[in-house]
PDB file of C-alpha atoms in Angstrom:
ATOM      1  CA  UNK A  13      97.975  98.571  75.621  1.00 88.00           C
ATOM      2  CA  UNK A  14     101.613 100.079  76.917  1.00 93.00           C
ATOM      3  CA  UNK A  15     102.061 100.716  80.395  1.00 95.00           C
ATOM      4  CA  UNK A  16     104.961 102.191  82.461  1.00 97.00           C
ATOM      5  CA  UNK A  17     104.951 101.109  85.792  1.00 98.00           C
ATOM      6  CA  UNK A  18     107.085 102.948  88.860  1.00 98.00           C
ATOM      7  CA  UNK A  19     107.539 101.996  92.657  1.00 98.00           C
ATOM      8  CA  UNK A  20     104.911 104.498  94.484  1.00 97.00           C
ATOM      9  CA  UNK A  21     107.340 105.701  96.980  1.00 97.00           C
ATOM     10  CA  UNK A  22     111.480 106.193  97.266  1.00 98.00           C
ATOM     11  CA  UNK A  23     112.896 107.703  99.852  1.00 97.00           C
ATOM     12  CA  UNK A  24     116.449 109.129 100.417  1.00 97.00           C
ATOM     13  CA  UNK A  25     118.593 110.978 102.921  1.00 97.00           C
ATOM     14  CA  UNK A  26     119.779 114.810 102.293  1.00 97.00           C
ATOM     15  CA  UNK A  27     123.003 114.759  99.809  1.00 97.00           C
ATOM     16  CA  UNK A  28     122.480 110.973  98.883  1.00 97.00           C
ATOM     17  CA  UNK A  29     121.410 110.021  95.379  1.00 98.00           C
ATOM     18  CA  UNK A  30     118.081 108.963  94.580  1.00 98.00           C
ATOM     19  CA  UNK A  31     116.906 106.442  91.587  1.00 98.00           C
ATOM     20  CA  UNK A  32     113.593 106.488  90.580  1.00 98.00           C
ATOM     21  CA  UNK A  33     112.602 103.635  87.753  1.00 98.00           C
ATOM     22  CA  UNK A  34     110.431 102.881  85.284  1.00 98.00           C
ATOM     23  CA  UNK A  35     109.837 100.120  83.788  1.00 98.00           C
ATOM     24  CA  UNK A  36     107.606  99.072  80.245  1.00 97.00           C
ATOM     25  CA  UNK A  37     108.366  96.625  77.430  1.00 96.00           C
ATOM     26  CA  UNK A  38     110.981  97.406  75.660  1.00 96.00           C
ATOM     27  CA  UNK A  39     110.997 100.546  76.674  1.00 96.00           C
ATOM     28  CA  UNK A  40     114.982 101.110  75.870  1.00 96.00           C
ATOM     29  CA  UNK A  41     113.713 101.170  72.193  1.00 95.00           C
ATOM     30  CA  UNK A  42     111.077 104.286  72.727  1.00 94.00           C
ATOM     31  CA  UNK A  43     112.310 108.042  74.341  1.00 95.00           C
ATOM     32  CA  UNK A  44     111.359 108.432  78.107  1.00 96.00           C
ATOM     33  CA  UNK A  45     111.306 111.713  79.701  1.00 97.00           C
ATOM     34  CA  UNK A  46     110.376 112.873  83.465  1.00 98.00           C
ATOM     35  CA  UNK A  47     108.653 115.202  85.060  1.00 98.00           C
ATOM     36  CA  UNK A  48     108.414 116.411  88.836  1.00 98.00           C
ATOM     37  CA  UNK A  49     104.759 117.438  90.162  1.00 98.00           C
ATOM     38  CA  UNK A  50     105.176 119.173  93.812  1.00 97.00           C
ATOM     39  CA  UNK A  51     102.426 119.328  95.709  1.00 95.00           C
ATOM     40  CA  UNK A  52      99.363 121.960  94.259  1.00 95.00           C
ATOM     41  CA  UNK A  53     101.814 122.491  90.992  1.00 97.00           C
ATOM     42  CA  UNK A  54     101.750 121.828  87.483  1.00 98.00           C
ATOM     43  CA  UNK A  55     104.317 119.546  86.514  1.00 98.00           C
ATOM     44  CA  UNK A  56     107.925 120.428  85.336  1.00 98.00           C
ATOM     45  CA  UNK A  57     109.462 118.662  82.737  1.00 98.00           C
ATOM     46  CA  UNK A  58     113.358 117.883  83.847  1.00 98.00           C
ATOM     47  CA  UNK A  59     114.791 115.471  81.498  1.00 97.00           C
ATOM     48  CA  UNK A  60     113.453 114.322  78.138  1.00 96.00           C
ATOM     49  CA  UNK A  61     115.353 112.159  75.416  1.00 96.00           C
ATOM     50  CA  UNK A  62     116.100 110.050  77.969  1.00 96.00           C
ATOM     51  CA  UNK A  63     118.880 112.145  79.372  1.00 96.00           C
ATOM     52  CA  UNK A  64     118.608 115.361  78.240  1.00 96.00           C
ATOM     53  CA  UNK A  65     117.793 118.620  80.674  1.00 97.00           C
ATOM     54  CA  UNK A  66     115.504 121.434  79.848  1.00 95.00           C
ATOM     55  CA  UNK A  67     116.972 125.103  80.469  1.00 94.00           C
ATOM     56  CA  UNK A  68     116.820 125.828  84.127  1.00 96.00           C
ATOM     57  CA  UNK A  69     116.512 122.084  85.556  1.00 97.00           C
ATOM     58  CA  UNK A  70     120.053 121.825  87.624  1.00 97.00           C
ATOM     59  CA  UNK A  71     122.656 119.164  86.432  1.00 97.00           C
ATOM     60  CA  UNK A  72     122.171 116.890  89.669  1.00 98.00           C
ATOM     61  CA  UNK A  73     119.014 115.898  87.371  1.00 98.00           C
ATOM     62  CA  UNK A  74     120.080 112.813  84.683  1.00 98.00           C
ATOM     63  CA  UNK A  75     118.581 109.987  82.902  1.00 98.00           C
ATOM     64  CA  UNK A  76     118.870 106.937  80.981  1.00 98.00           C
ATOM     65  CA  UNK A  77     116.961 104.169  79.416  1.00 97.00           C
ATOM     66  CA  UNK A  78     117.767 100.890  78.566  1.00 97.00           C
ATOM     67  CA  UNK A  79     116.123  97.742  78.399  1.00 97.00           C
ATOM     68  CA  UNK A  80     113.176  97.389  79.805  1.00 98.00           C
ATOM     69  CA  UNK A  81     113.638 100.222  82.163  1.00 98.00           C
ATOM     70  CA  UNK A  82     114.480 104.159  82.345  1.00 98.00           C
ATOM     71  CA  UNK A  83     116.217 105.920  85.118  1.00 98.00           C
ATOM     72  CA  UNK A  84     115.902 109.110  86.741  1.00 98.00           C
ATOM     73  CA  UNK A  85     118.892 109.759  88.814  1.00 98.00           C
ATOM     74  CA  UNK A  86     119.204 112.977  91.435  1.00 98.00           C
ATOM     75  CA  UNK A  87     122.393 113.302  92.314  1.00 97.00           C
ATOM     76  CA  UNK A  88     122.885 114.956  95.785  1.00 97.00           C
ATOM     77  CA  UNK A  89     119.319 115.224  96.436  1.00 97.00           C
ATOM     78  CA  UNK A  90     118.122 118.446  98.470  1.00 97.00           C
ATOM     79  CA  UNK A  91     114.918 118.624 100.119  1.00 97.00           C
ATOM     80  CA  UNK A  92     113.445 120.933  97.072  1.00 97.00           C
ATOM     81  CA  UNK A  93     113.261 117.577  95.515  1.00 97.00           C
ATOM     82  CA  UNK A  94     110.584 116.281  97.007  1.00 98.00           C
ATOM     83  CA  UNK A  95     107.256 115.614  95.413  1.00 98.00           C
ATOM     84  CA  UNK A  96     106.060 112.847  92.489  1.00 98.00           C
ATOM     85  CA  UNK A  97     108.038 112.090  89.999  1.00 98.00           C
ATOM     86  CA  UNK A  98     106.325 110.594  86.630  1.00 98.00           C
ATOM     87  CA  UNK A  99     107.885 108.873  83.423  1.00 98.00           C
ATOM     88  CA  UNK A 100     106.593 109.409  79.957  1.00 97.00           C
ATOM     89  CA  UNK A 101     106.822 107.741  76.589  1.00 95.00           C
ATOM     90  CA  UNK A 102     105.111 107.355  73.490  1.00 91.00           C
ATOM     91  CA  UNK A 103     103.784 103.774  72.155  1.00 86.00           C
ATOM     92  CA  UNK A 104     102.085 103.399  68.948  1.00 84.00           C
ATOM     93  CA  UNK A 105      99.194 101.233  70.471  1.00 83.00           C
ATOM     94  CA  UNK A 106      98.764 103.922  73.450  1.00 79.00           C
ATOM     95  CA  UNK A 107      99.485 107.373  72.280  1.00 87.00           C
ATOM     96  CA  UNK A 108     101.069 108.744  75.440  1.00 93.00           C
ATOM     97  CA  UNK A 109     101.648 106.858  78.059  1.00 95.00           C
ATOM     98  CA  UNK A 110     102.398 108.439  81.894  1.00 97.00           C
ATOM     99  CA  UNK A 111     103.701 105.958  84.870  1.00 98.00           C
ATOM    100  CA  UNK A 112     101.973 105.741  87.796  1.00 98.00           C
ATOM    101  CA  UNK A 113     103.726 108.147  89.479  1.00 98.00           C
ATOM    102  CA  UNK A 114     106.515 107.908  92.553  1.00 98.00           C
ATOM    103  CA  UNK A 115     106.783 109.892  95.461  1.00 98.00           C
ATOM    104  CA  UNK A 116     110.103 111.154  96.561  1.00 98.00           C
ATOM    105  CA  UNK A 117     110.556 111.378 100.039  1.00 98.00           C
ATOM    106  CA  UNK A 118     113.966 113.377 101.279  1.00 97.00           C
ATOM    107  CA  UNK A 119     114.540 112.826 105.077  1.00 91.00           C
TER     108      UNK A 119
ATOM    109  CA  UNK B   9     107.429 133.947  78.045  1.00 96.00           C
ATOM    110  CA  UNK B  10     105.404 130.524  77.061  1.00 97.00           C
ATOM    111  CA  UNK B  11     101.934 130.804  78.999  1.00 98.00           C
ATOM    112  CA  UNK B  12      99.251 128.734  78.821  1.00 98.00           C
ATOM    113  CA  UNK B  13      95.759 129.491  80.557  1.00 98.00           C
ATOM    114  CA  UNK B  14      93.055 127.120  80.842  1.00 98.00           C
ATOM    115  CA  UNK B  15      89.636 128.296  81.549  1.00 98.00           C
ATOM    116  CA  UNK B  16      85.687 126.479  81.715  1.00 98.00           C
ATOM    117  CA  UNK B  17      86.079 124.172  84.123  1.00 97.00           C
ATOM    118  CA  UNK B  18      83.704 123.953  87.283  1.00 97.00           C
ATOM    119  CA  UNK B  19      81.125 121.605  88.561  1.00 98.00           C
ATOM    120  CA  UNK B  20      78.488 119.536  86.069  1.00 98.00           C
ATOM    121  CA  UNK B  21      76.057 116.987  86.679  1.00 98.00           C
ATOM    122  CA  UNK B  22      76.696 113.242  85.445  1.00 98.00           C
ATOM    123  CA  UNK B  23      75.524 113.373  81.594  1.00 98.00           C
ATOM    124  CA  UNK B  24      76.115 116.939  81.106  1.00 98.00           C
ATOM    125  CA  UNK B  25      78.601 118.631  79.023  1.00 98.00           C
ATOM    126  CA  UNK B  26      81.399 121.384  79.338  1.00 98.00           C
ATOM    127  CA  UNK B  27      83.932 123.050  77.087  1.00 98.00           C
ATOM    128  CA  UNK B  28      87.552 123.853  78.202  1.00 98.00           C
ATOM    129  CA  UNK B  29      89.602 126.366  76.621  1.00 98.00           C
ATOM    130  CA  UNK B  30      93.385 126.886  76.808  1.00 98.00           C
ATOM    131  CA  UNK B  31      95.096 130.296  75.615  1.00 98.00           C
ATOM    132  CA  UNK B  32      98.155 130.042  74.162  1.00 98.00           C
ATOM    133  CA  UNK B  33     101.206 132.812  74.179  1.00 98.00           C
ATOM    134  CA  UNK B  34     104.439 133.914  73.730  1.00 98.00           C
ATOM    135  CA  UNK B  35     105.183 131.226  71.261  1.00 97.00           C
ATOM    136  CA  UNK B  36     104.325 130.615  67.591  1.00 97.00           C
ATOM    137  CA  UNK B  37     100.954 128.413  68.537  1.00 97.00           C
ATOM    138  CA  UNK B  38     100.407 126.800  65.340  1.00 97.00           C
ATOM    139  CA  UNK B  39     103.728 124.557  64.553  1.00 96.00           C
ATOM    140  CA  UNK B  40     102.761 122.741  67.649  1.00 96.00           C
ATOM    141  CA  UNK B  41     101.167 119.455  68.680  1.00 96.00           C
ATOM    142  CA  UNK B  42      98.683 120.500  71.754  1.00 97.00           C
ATOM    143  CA  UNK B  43      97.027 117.938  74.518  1.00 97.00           C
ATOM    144  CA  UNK B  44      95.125 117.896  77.142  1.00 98.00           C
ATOM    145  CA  UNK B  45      96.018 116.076  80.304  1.00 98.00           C
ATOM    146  CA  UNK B  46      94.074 115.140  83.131  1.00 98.00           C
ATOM    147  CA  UNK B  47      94.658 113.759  86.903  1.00 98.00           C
ATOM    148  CA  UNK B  48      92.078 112.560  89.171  1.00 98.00           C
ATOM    149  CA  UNK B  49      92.468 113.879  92.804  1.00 97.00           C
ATOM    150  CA  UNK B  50      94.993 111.944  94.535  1.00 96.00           C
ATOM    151  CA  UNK B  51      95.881 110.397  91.207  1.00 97.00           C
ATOM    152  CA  UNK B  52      98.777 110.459  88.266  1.00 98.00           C
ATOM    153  CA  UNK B  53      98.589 112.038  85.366  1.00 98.00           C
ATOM    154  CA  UNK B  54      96.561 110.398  82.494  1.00 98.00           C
ATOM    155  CA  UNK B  55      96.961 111.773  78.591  1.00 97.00           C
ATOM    156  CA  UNK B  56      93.536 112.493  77.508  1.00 98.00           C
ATOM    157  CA  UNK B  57      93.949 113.825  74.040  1.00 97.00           C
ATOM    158  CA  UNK B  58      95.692 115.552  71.379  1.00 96.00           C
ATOM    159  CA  UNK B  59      95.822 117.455  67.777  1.00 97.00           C
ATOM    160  CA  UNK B  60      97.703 117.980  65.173  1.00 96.00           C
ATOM    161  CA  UNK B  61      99.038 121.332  64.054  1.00 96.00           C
ATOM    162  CA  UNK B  62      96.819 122.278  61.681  1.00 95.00           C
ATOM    163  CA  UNK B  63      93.931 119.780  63.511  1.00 95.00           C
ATOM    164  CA  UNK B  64      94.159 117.345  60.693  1.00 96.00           C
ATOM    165  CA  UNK B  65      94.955 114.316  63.250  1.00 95.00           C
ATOM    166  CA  UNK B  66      93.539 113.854  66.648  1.00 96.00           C
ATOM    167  CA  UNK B  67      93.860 110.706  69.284  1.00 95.00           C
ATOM    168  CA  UNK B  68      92.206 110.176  72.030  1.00 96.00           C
ATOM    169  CA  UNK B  69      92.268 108.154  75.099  1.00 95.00           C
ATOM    170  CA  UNK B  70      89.729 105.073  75.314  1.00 94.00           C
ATOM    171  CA  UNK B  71      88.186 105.919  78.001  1.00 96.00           C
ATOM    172  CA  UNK B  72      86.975 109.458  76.359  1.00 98.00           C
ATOM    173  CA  UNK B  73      86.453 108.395  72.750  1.00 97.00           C
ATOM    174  CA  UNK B  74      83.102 108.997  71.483  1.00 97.00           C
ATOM    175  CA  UNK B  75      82.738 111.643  73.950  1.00 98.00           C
ATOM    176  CA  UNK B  76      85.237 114.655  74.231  1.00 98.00           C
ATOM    177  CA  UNK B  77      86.736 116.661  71.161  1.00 98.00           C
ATOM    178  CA  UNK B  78      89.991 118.377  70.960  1.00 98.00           C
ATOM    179  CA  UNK B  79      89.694 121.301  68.582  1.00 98.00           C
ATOM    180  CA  UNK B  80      92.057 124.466  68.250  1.00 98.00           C
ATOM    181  CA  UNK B  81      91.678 127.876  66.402  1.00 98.00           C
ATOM    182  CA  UNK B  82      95.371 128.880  65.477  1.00 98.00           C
ATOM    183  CA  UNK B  83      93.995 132.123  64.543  1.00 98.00           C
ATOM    184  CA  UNK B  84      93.212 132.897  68.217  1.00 98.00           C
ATOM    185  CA  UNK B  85      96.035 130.858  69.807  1.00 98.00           C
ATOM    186  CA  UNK B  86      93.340 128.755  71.222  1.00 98.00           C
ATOM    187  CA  UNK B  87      93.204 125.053  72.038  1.00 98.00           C
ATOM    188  CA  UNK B  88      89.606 123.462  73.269  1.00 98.00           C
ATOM    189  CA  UNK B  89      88.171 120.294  74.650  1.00 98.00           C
ATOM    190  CA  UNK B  90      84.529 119.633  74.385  1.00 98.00           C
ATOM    191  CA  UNK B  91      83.775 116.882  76.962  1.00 98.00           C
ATOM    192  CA  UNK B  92      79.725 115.249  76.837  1.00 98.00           C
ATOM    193  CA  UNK B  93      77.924 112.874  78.664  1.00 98.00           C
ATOM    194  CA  UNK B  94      80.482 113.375  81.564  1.00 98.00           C
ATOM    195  CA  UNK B  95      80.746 111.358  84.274  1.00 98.00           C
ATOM    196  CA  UNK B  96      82.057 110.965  87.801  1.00 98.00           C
ATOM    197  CA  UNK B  97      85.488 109.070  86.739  1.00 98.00           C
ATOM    198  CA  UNK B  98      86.371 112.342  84.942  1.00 98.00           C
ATOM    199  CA  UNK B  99      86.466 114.276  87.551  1.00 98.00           C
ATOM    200  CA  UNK B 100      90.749 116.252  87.526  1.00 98.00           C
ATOM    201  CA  UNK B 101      92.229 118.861  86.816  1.00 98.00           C
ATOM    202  CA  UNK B 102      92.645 118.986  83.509  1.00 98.00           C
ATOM    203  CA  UNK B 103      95.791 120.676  82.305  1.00 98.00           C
ATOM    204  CA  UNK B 104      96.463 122.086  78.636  1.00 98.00           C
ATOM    205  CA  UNK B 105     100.206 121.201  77.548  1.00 98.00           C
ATOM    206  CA  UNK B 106     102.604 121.976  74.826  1.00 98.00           C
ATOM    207  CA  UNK B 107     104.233 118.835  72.987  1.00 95.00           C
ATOM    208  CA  UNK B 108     108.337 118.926  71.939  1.00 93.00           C
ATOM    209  CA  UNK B 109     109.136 119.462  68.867  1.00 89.00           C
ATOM    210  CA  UNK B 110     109.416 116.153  66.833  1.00 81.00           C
ATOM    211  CA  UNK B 111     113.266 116.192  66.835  1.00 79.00           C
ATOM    212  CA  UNK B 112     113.222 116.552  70.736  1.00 80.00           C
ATOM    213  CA  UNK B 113     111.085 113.700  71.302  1.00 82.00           C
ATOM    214  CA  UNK B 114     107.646 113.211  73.037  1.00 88.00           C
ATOM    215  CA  UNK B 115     107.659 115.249  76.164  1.00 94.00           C
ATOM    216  CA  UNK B 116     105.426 118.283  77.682  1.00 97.00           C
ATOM    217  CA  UNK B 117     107.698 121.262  77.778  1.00 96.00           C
ATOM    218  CA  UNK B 118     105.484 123.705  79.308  1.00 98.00           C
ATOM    219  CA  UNK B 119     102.083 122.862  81.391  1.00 98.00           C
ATOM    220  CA  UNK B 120      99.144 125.415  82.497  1.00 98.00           C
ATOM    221  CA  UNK B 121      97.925 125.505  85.734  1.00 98.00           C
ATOM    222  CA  UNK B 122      95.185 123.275  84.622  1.00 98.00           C
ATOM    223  CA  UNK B 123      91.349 124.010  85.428  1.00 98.00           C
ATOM    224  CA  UNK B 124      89.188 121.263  88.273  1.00 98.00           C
ATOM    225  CA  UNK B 125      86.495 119.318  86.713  1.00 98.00           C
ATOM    226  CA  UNK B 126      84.017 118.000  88.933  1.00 98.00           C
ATOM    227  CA  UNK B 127      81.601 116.004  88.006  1.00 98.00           C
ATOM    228  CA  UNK B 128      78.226 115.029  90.442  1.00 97.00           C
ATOM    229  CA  UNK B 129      75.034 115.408  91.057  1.00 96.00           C
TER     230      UNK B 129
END
């Protein structure tokens, strides 16, 4: 079966940028999209198609994929950023496949 | 406004059954692929299941096959999972969510505020 795997935590200081990862087989060849989870909240989706923003999720929010691994960048990251970040994509063996999750810690 | 209510969750005992419904509005309900996703206190998110648009095609997780059925009524904006012989590993919040359009790529655009499942004796 597909699996996505992410690093459970990241941490990053107020205005820095913050990469989050995740990584599957060949996962450059499928779409990966994001979403952010804050604590008690359903989750948001901010970028799908790789690197592509829903309506209302602010520009500091990008993505790519390549490889083996897919990127969720925050540019400038502001403490309404934290909470747990998960990757998506869609494998033929799996259906839909979610990453473990990672934790985004601003301090 | 896209809103999506789940409702029918609560607490069953190990072996027992329960039916979850989601109702769907604001959006044209029937050109969409639904699911239903799930996450374990503490825990990620884990797909469960999903259906087609007109509920011709339905995939489930392994770890619920044989056991829960996705099921919608378009006419009533209405998306449903039937979950039997429960037990204490499904235990989550279970959360009803719209899928992108095909051209967007796969990808949740809009989530409920999911419903707790607990499962125990």
């Amino acid at each position: 079966s597909y699996e996505l795997t992410q690093l459970p935590s990241v941490s990053v200081s107020p205005g820095q940028t913050a990469s989050i990862t995740c990584s599957g087989d060949k996962l450059g060849d499928k779409y990966a999209c994001w979403y952010q989870q804050k604590p008690g909240q359903s989750p948001v989706l901010v970028i799908y198609q790789d690197n592509k923003r829903p309506s209302g999720i602010p520009e500091r929010f990008s993505g790519s994929n390549s490889g083996n691994t897919a990127t969720l960048t925050i540019s400038g990251t502001q403490a309404m950023d934290e909470g747990d970040y998960y990757c998506q994509a869609w494998d033929s063996s799996t259906s839909v496949v979610f990453g473990g999750g990672t934790k985004l810690t601003v301090l | 406004e896209v809103q999506l209510e789940e409702s029918g969750g609560g607490l069953v005992q190990p072996g027992g059954s329960l039916r979850l419904s989601c109702a769907a509005s604001g959006f044209t309900f029937s050109i969409y692929w639904m699911s239903w996703v799930r996450q374990a206190p503490g825990k990620g998110l884990e797909w469960v299941a999903n259906i087609k648009q007109d509920g011709s095609d339905r995939l489930y997780v392994d770890s619920v096959k044989g056991r829960f059925t996705i099921s919608r009524d378009n006419a009533k904006n209405s998306l449903f999972l039937q979950m039997n012989s429960l037990r204490a590993e499904d235990t989550a919040v279970y959360y009803c969510a719209r899928e992108m359009l095909a051209a967007a790529g796969p990808g949740f655009d809009y989530w409920g505020q999911g419903t707790l499942v607990t499962v125990s004796s």
